[in-house]
Amino acid sequence: MSLAFDYRGRDGSGKLVKGRLDAASEGAVVQRLRGMGVSPIAITEAKPGTGLQTEIKIPGFEKGVGLKDLAIMSRQASTMLTSGLSLLRALTILADQTENKKLKDILGKVRDDVERGVSFSDAVAKYPVDFPPIMINMIRAGETGGFLDQAMDSVATNFEKEHKLRSTIKSAMTYPVVVLVMSLAAVVIMLVFIVPIFQDMFASLGGQLPLPTQILVGLSHAMVYVGPALAVAVIVGWVWWRANKNTDRVRAAVDPLKLRLPVFGQLNRKIVMARFARNLSNMIGAGVPILEALQIAGQVSNNFVVQRSLQRISEGVRKGESIASGLERETVFPAMVAQMIAVGEDAGSMEVMLERIAVFYDNEVQASTEALTSLIEPLLIGFLGVVVGGMIIALYMPIFQISSLVK
């Protein structure tokens, strides 16, 4: 069981340093501080927080390990290993300096495993939810080939580019999503609060209401019952989706639709191609065997169709086929990808060619998201104007006909 210890000490330059470490005993803290080049002055067991200082953890809402956290950690590890620090000392420093609490705890456990003689890749592999397969296998290849610092550099570069790709997509879609949510909120507010006020006024006037106004009043009445039911359905659906979205059955049904959607289908295809080419390029450069690299590239492609295609391609390569010939048979891969990889295989420059494919599709994704945003913004604003404007017109139509409604 790990305990928290507060320490004070002096580093190699005589500077006073202090901090907190998790360890099994005070002696273990002393050993770790010496490994960090720190001479301990005082070590005390940290008391757990009480009252308002107590850390509250709600199951399912803890902050996870994000791609940016892994990119920063991998870049720092690569820099320290290149500078000549031992793996154990690098892990100790990372565990102390990492801001993400979950990653901090995991790195502490990984360091303890490495200290007991477990390989770095096996220690990391114990946490498949937090460390992607590509990272585990590239670390294993780096350990085997004696170039762990380069492998960590490749991991960092891969995650940095993946994070940039995701950020581009999120930033492009933020405004349209906000506008859509605001429009739906405006519609619900009008149906629940505004329409009943006008309905009472219409009832006092008497006469027959226009058809658009009758439809609006009917929707307002239905919203009282449909609204709560819809909210419950959305919550249940969201919980079910989180629990089942990664199952093969759901992915086999949903992922093909992602590639066939109007407009968004082409964007999804470009995203998948960029991710496939970049991951495969980095793994080949890190020395991961090609069959294993193809399997991992499929797993981290985030698309079931591509994953199954790469499994079939891997089987063909195992039988002596080229990667390019397997790509040509799979319709999910554009002809350009197969042709460029064929050139790379013939020239012995697969890694370089795959990197060029990844850069090409990264640029395509950025251009497509910008164009899509430019198209969606006016469409959503127009949609909001038509819906809200139509509701307002429907509400005021009886007033326009007030002379015929008053008895």
PDB file of C-alpha atoms in Angstrom, residues 102-295:
ATOM      1  CA  LYS A 102      -4.506   9.842 -12.700  1.00  0.00           C
ATOM      2  CA  LEU A 103      -1.419   9.757 -14.920  1.00  0.00           C
ATOM      3  CA  LYS A 104       0.699  10.715 -11.887  1.00  0.00           C
ATOM      4  CA  ASP A 105      -0.606   7.681  -9.957  1.00  0.00           C
ATOM      5  CA  ILE A 106      -0.104   5.352 -12.923  1.00  0.00           C
ATOM      6  CA  LEU A 107       3.454   6.554 -13.544  1.00  0.00           C
ATOM      7  CA  GLY A 108       4.233   5.983  -9.867  1.00  0.00           C
ATOM      8  CA  LYS A 109       3.046   2.381 -10.171  1.00  0.00           C
ATOM      9  CA  VAL A 110       4.923   1.911 -13.449  1.00  0.00           C
ATOM     10  CA  ARG A 111       8.101   3.218 -11.803  1.00  0.00           C
ATOM     11  CA  ASP A 112       7.649   0.791  -8.902  1.00  0.00           C
ATOM     12  CA  ASP A 113       7.247  -2.098 -11.372  1.00  0.00           C
ATOM     13  CA  VAL A 114      10.366  -1.072 -13.293  1.00  0.00           C
ATOM     14  CA  GLU A 115      12.240  -0.790  -9.982  1.00  0.00           C
ATOM     15  CA  ARG A 116      11.276  -4.410  -9.239  1.00  0.00           C
ATOM     16  CA  GLY A 117      12.677  -5.577 -12.591  1.00  0.00           C
ATOM     17  CA  VAL A 118       9.579  -5.470 -14.818  1.00  0.00           C
ATOM     18  CA  SER A 119      10.216  -4.144 -18.325  1.00  0.00           C
ATOM     19  CA  PHE A 120       8.888  -0.673 -19.123  1.00  0.00           C
ATOM     20  CA  SER A 121       6.605  -1.980 -21.883  1.00  0.00           C
ATOM     21  CA  ASP A 122       5.117  -4.711 -19.656  1.00  0.00           C
ATOM     22  CA  ALA A 123       4.567  -2.201 -16.841  1.00  0.00           C
ATOM     23  CA  VAL A 124       2.776   0.196 -19.209  1.00  0.00           C
ATOM     24  CA  ALA A 125       0.770  -2.658 -20.755  1.00  0.00           C
ATOM     25  CA  LYS A 126      -0.999  -3.156 -17.404  1.00  0.00           C
ATOM     26  CA  TYR A 127      -3.004   0.014 -18.169  1.00  0.00           C
ATOM     27  CA  PRO A 128      -4.465  -0.543 -21.679  1.00  0.00           C
ATOM     28  CA  VAL A 129      -7.303   1.918 -21.063  1.00  0.00           C
ATOM     29  CA  ASP A 130      -4.905   4.809 -20.431  1.00  0.00           C
ATOM     30  CA  PHE A 131      -2.023   3.886 -22.754  1.00  0.00           C
ATOM     31  CA  PRO A 132      -3.012   3.205 -26.403  1.00  0.00           C
ATOM     32  CA  PRO A 133      -1.719   0.016 -28.122  1.00  0.00           C
ATOM     33  CA  ILE A 134       0.524   2.045 -30.434  1.00  0.00           C
ATOM     34  CA  MET A 135       2.389   3.499 -27.443  1.00  0.00           C
ATOM     35  CA  ILE A 136       2.844   0.131 -25.739  1.00  0.00           C
ATOM     36  CA  ASN A 137       4.172  -1.550 -28.881  1.00  0.00           C
ATOM     37  CA  MET A 138       6.489   1.306 -29.847  1.00  0.00           C
ATOM     38  CA  ILE A 139       7.955   1.255 -26.329  1.00  0.00           C
ATOM     39  CA  ARG A 140       8.431  -2.515 -26.631  1.00  0.00           C
ATOM     40  CA  ALA A 141      10.165  -2.081 -30.000  1.00  0.00           C
ATOM     41  CA  GLY A 142      12.400   0.646 -28.562  1.00  0.00           C
ATOM     42  CA  GLU A 143      13.381  -1.541 -25.605  1.00  0.00           C
ATOM     43  CA  THR A 144      14.162  -4.481 -27.857  1.00  0.00           C
ATOM     44  CA  GLY A 145      16.188  -2.434 -30.350  1.00  0.00           C
ATOM     45  CA  GLY A 146      17.938  -0.252 -27.770  1.00  0.00           C
ATOM     46  CA  PHE A 147      16.464   3.039 -28.984  1.00  0.00           C
ATOM     47  CA  LEU A 148      13.851   3.772 -26.333  1.00  0.00           C
ATOM     48  CA  ASP A 149      14.564   7.518 -26.468  1.00  0.00           C
ATOM     49  CA  GLN A 150      13.783   7.599 -30.211  1.00  0.00           C
ATOM     50  CA  ALA A 151      10.674   5.463 -29.684  1.00  0.00           C
ATOM     51  CA  MET A 152       9.374   7.888 -27.051  1.00  0.00           C
ATOM     52  CA  ASP A 153      10.128  10.777 -29.415  1.00  0.00           C
ATOM     53  CA  SER A 154       8.066   9.056 -32.140  1.00  0.00           C
ATOM     54  CA  VAL A 155       5.227   8.461 -29.654  1.00  0.00           C
ATOM     55  CA  ALA A 156       5.284  12.141 -28.651  1.00  0.00           C
ATOM     56  CA  THR A 157       5.267  13.304 -32.283  1.00  0.00           C
ATOM     57  CA  ASN A 158       2.399  10.956 -33.100  1.00  0.00           C
ATOM     58  CA  PHE A 159       0.257  12.108 -30.168  1.00  0.00           C
ATOM     59  CA  GLU A 160       1.024  15.782 -30.821  1.00  0.00           C
ATOM     60  CA  LYS A 161      -0.180  15.486 -34.413  1.00  0.00           C
ATOM     61  CA  GLU A 162      -3.224  13.465 -33.378  1.00  0.00           C
ATOM     62  CA  HIS A 163      -4.077  16.082 -30.738  1.00  0.00           C
ATOM     63  CA  LYS A 164      -3.699  18.845 -33.322  1.00  0.00           C
ATOM     64  CA  LEU A 165      -6.008  16.970 -35.706  1.00  0.00           C
ATOM     65  CA  ARG A 166      -8.674  16.530 -33.021  1.00  0.00           C
ATOM     66  CA  SER A 167      -8.351  20.162 -31.947  1.00  0.00           C
ATOM     67  CA  THR A 168      -8.849  21.316 -35.532  1.00  0.00           C
ATOM     68  CA  ILE A 169     -12.064  19.314 -35.831  1.00  0.00           C
ATOM     69  CA  LYS A 170     -13.387  20.396 -32.422  1.00  0.00           C
ATOM     70  CA  SER A 171     -12.692  24.085 -33.014  1.00  0.00           C
ATOM     71  CA  ALA A 172     -14.365  23.920 -36.417  1.00  0.00           C
ATOM     72  CA  MET A 173     -17.508  22.278 -35.039  1.00  0.00           C
ATOM     73  CA  THR A 174     -17.848  24.290 -31.815  1.00  0.00           C
ATOM     74  CA  TYR A 175     -19.718  27.252 -33.318  1.00  0.00           C
ATOM     75  CA  PRO A 176     -22.260  25.191 -35.327  1.00  0.00           C
ATOM     76  CA  VAL A 177     -23.009  23.007 -32.312  1.00  0.00           C
ATOM     77  CA  VAL A 178     -23.505  26.042 -30.050  1.00  0.00           C
ATOM     78  CA  VAL A 179     -25.875  27.635 -32.577  1.00  0.00           C
ATOM     79  CA  LEU A 180     -27.856  24.384 -32.912  1.00  0.00           C
ATOM     80  CA  VAL A 181     -28.168  23.995 -29.129  1.00  0.00           C
ATOM     81  CA  MET A 182     -29.285  27.612 -28.760  1.00  0.00           C
ATOM     82  CA  SER A 183     -31.904  27.199 -31.477  1.00  0.00           C
ATOM     83  CA  LEU A 184     -33.312  24.047 -29.854  1.00  0.00           C
ATOM     84  CA  ALA A 185     -33.340  25.767 -26.455  1.00  0.00           C
ATOM     85  CA  ALA A 186     -35.195  28.754 -27.949  1.00  0.00           C
ATOM     86  CA  VAL A 187     -37.817  26.462 -29.494  1.00  0.00           C
ATOM     87  CA  VAL A 188     -38.374  24.578 -26.224  1.00  0.00           C
ATOM     88  CA  ILE A 189     -38.646  27.806 -24.191  1.00  0.00           C
ATOM     89  CA  MET A 190     -41.204  29.244 -26.608  1.00  0.00           C
ATOM     90  CA  LEU A 191     -43.292  26.066 -26.633  1.00  0.00           C
ATOM     91  CA  VAL A 192     -43.259  25.638 -22.846  1.00  0.00           C
ATOM     92  CA  PHE A 193     -43.540  29.256 -21.633  1.00  0.00           C
ATOM     93  CA  ILE A 194     -44.559  31.642 -24.430  1.00  0.00           C
ATOM     94  CA  VAL A 195     -47.203  29.705 -26.372  1.00  0.00           C
ATOM     95  CA  PRO A 196     -49.436  28.993 -23.296  1.00  0.00           C
ATOM     96  CA  ILE A 197     -49.631  32.765 -22.599  1.00  0.00           C
ATOM     97  CA  PHE A 198     -50.806  33.447 -26.142  1.00  0.00           C
ATOM     98  CA  GLN A 199     -53.177  30.475 -25.961  1.00  0.00           C
ATOM     99  CA  ASP A 200     -55.051  32.013 -23.008  1.00  0.00           C
ATOM    100  CA  MET A 201     -55.346  35.248 -24.935  1.00  0.00           C
ATOM    101  CA  PHE A 202     -56.648  33.430 -28.025  1.00  0.00           C
ATOM    102  CA  ALA A 203     -59.234  31.583 -25.945  1.00  0.00           C
ATOM    103  CA  SER A 204     -60.661  34.888 -24.730  1.00  0.00           C
ATOM    104  CA  LEU A 205     -61.061  36.075 -28.324  1.00  0.00           C
ATOM    105  CA  GLY A 206     -63.073  33.079 -29.476  1.00  0.00           C
ATOM    106  CA  GLY A 207     -63.364  31.942 -33.074  1.00  0.00           C
ATOM    107  CA  GLN A 208     -61.346  29.458 -35.078  1.00  0.00           C
ATOM    108  CA  LEU A 209     -57.568  29.687 -34.828  1.00  0.00           C
ATOM    109  CA  PRO A 210     -55.482  29.475 -38.020  1.00  0.00           C
ATOM    110  CA  LEU A 211     -54.004  26.043 -38.777  1.00  0.00           C
ATOM    111  CA  PRO A 212     -50.349  27.037 -38.056  1.00  0.00           C
ATOM    112  CA  THR A 213     -51.413  28.392 -34.672  1.00  0.00           C
ATOM    113  CA  GLN A 214     -53.379  25.201 -33.902  1.00  0.00           C
ATOM    114  CA  ILE A 215     -50.299  23.107 -34.733  1.00  0.00           C
ATOM    115  CA  LEU A 216     -48.140  25.275 -32.474  1.00  0.00           C
ATOM    116  CA  VAL A 217     -50.622  24.990 -29.590  1.00  0.00           C
ATOM    117  CA  GLY A 218     -50.754  21.214 -30.084  1.00  0.00           C
ATOM    118  CA  LEU A 219     -46.958  21.017 -29.947  1.00  0.00           C
ATOM    119  CA  SER A 220     -47.000  23.089 -26.771  1.00  0.00           C
ATOM    120  CA  HIS A 221     -49.453  20.674 -25.122  1.00  0.00           C
ATOM    121  CA  ALA A 222     -47.434  17.667 -26.279  1.00  0.00           C
ATOM    122  CA  MET A 223     -44.174  19.154 -24.994  1.00  0.00           C
ATOM    123  CA  VAL A 224     -45.428  18.803 -21.413  1.00  0.00           C
ATOM    124  CA  TYR A 225     -45.432  15.028 -21.848  1.00  0.00           C
ATOM    125  CA  VAL A 226     -42.969  14.525 -24.679  1.00  0.00           C
ATOM    126  CA  GLY A 227     -40.262  16.767 -23.148  1.00  0.00           C
ATOM    127  CA  PRO A 228     -39.619  14.717 -19.972  1.00  0.00           C
ATOM    128  CA  ALA A 229     -39.900  11.445 -21.911  1.00  0.00           C
ATOM    129  CA  LEU A 230     -37.440  12.742 -24.503  1.00  0.00           C
ATOM    130  CA  ALA A 231     -35.022  13.885 -21.785  1.00  0.00           C
ATOM    131  CA  VAL A 232     -35.141  10.444 -20.132  1.00  0.00           C
ATOM    132  CA  ALA A 233     -34.643   8.753 -23.517  1.00  0.00           C
ATOM    133  CA  VAL A 234     -31.608  10.938 -24.247  1.00  0.00           C
ATOM    134  CA  ILE A 235     -30.032  10.164 -20.853  1.00  0.00           C
ATOM    135  CA  VAL A 236     -30.697   6.421 -21.200  1.00  0.00           C
ATOM    136  CA  GLY A 237     -29.374   6.470 -24.759  1.00  0.00           C
ATOM    137  CA  TRP A 238     -26.234   8.333 -23.689  1.00  0.00           C
ATOM    138  CA  VAL A 239     -25.542   5.849 -20.863  1.00  0.00           C
ATOM    139  CA  TRP A 240     -26.136   2.905 -23.205  1.00  0.00           C
ATOM    140  CA  TRP A 241     -23.877   4.431 -25.858  1.00  0.00           C
ATOM    141  CA  ARG A 242     -21.026   4.967 -23.413  1.00  0.00           C
ATOM    142  CA  ALA A 243     -21.297   1.344 -22.275  1.00  0.00           C
ATOM    143  CA  ASN A 244     -21.603  -0.210 -25.747  1.00  0.00           C
ATOM    144  CA  LYS A 245     -19.959   2.138 -28.264  1.00  0.00           C
ATOM    145  CA  ASN A 246     -16.709   0.135 -28.315  1.00  0.00           C
ATOM    146  CA  THR A 247     -18.297  -3.297 -28.793  1.00  0.00           C
ATOM    147  CA  ASP A 248     -17.760  -4.979 -32.157  1.00  0.00           C
ATOM    148  CA  ARG A 249     -21.495  -5.321 -32.734  1.00  0.00           C
ATOM    149  CA  VAL A 250     -22.151  -1.586 -32.390  1.00  0.00           C
ATOM    150  CA  ARG A 251     -19.015  -0.536 -34.278  1.00  0.00           C
ATOM    151  CA  ALA A 252     -19.840  -2.906 -37.150  1.00  0.00           C
ATOM    152  CA  ALA A 253     -23.202  -1.142 -37.554  1.00  0.00           C
ATOM    153  CA  VAL A 254     -22.183   2.473 -36.870  1.00  0.00           C
ATOM    154  CA  ASP A 255     -18.709   2.853 -38.412  1.00  0.00           C
ATOM    155  CA  PRO A 256     -19.764   2.046 -42.011  1.00  0.00           C
ATOM    156  CA  LEU A 257     -22.462   4.722 -41.692  1.00  0.00           C
ATOM    157  CA  LYS A 258     -19.830   7.266 -40.642  1.00  0.00           C
ATOM    158  CA  LEU A 259     -18.076   6.767 -43.988  1.00  0.00           C
ATOM    159  CA  ARG A 260     -21.308   6.988 -46.032  1.00  0.00           C
ATOM    160  CA  LEU A 261     -22.827  10.106 -44.483  1.00  0.00           C
ATOM    161  CA  PRO A 262     -23.444  12.990 -46.885  1.00  0.00           C
ATOM    162  CA  VAL A 263     -20.629  15.553 -46.639  1.00  0.00           C
ATOM    163  CA  PHE A 264     -19.404  14.247 -43.270  1.00  0.00           C
ATOM    164  CA  GLY A 265     -18.608  10.816 -44.729  1.00  0.00           C
ATOM    165  CA  GLN A 266     -15.746  12.166 -46.856  1.00  0.00           C
ATOM    166  CA  LEU A 267     -14.419  14.115 -43.889  1.00  0.00           C
ATOM    167  CA  ASN A 268     -14.460  10.989 -41.708  1.00  0.00           C
ATOM    168  CA  ARG A 269     -12.656   9.034 -44.423  1.00  0.00           C
ATOM    169  CA  LYS A 270      -9.894  11.666 -44.615  1.00  0.00           C
ATOM    170  CA  ILE A 271      -9.510  11.660 -40.828  1.00  0.00           C
ATOM    171  CA  VAL A 272      -9.192   7.860 -40.789  1.00  0.00           C
ATOM    172  CA  MET A 273      -6.642   7.885 -43.642  1.00  0.00           C
ATOM    173  CA  ALA A 274      -4.513  10.528 -41.901  1.00  0.00           C
ATOM    174  CA  ARG A 275      -4.563   8.527 -38.659  1.00  0.00           C
ATOM    175  CA  PHE A 276      -3.776   5.224 -40.433  1.00  0.00           C
ATOM    176  CA  ALA A 277      -0.832   6.611 -42.426  1.00  0.00           C
ATOM    177  CA  ARG A 278       0.698   8.491 -39.510  1.00  0.00           C
ATOM    178  CA  ASN A 279       0.453   5.577 -37.061  1.00  0.00           C
ATOM    179  CA  LEU A 280       1.819   3.043 -39.530  1.00  0.00           C
ATOM    180  CA  SER A 281       4.678   5.378 -40.486  1.00  0.00           C
ATOM    181  CA  ASN A 282       5.686   5.924 -36.865  1.00  0.00           C
ATOM    182  CA  MET A 283       5.555   2.222 -36.031  1.00  0.00           C
ATOM    183  CA  ILE A 284       7.642   1.245 -39.054  1.00  0.00           C
ATOM    184  CA  GLY A 285      10.137   3.949 -38.124  1.00  0.00           C
ATOM    185  CA  ALA A 286      10.252   2.640 -34.554  1.00  0.00           C
ATOM    186  CA  GLY A 287      11.010  -0.884 -35.731  1.00  0.00           C
ATOM    187  CA  VAL A 288       7.661  -2.542 -35.011  1.00  0.00           C
ATOM    188  CA  PRO A 289       7.269  -5.659 -37.229  1.00  0.00           C
ATOM    189  CA  ILE A 290       5.066  -4.908 -40.247  1.00  0.00           C
ATOM    190  CA  LEU A 291       2.399  -7.532 -39.466  1.00  0.00           C
ATOM    191  CA  GLU A 292       2.049  -6.273 -35.915  1.00  0.00           C
ATOM    192  CA  ALA A 293       2.134  -2.666 -37.122  1.00  0.00           C
ATOM    193  CA  LEU A 294      -0.780  -3.293 -39.510  1.00  0.00           C
ATOM    194  CA  GLN A 295      -2.843  -4.871 -36.747  1.00  0.00           C
TER     195      GLN A 295
END
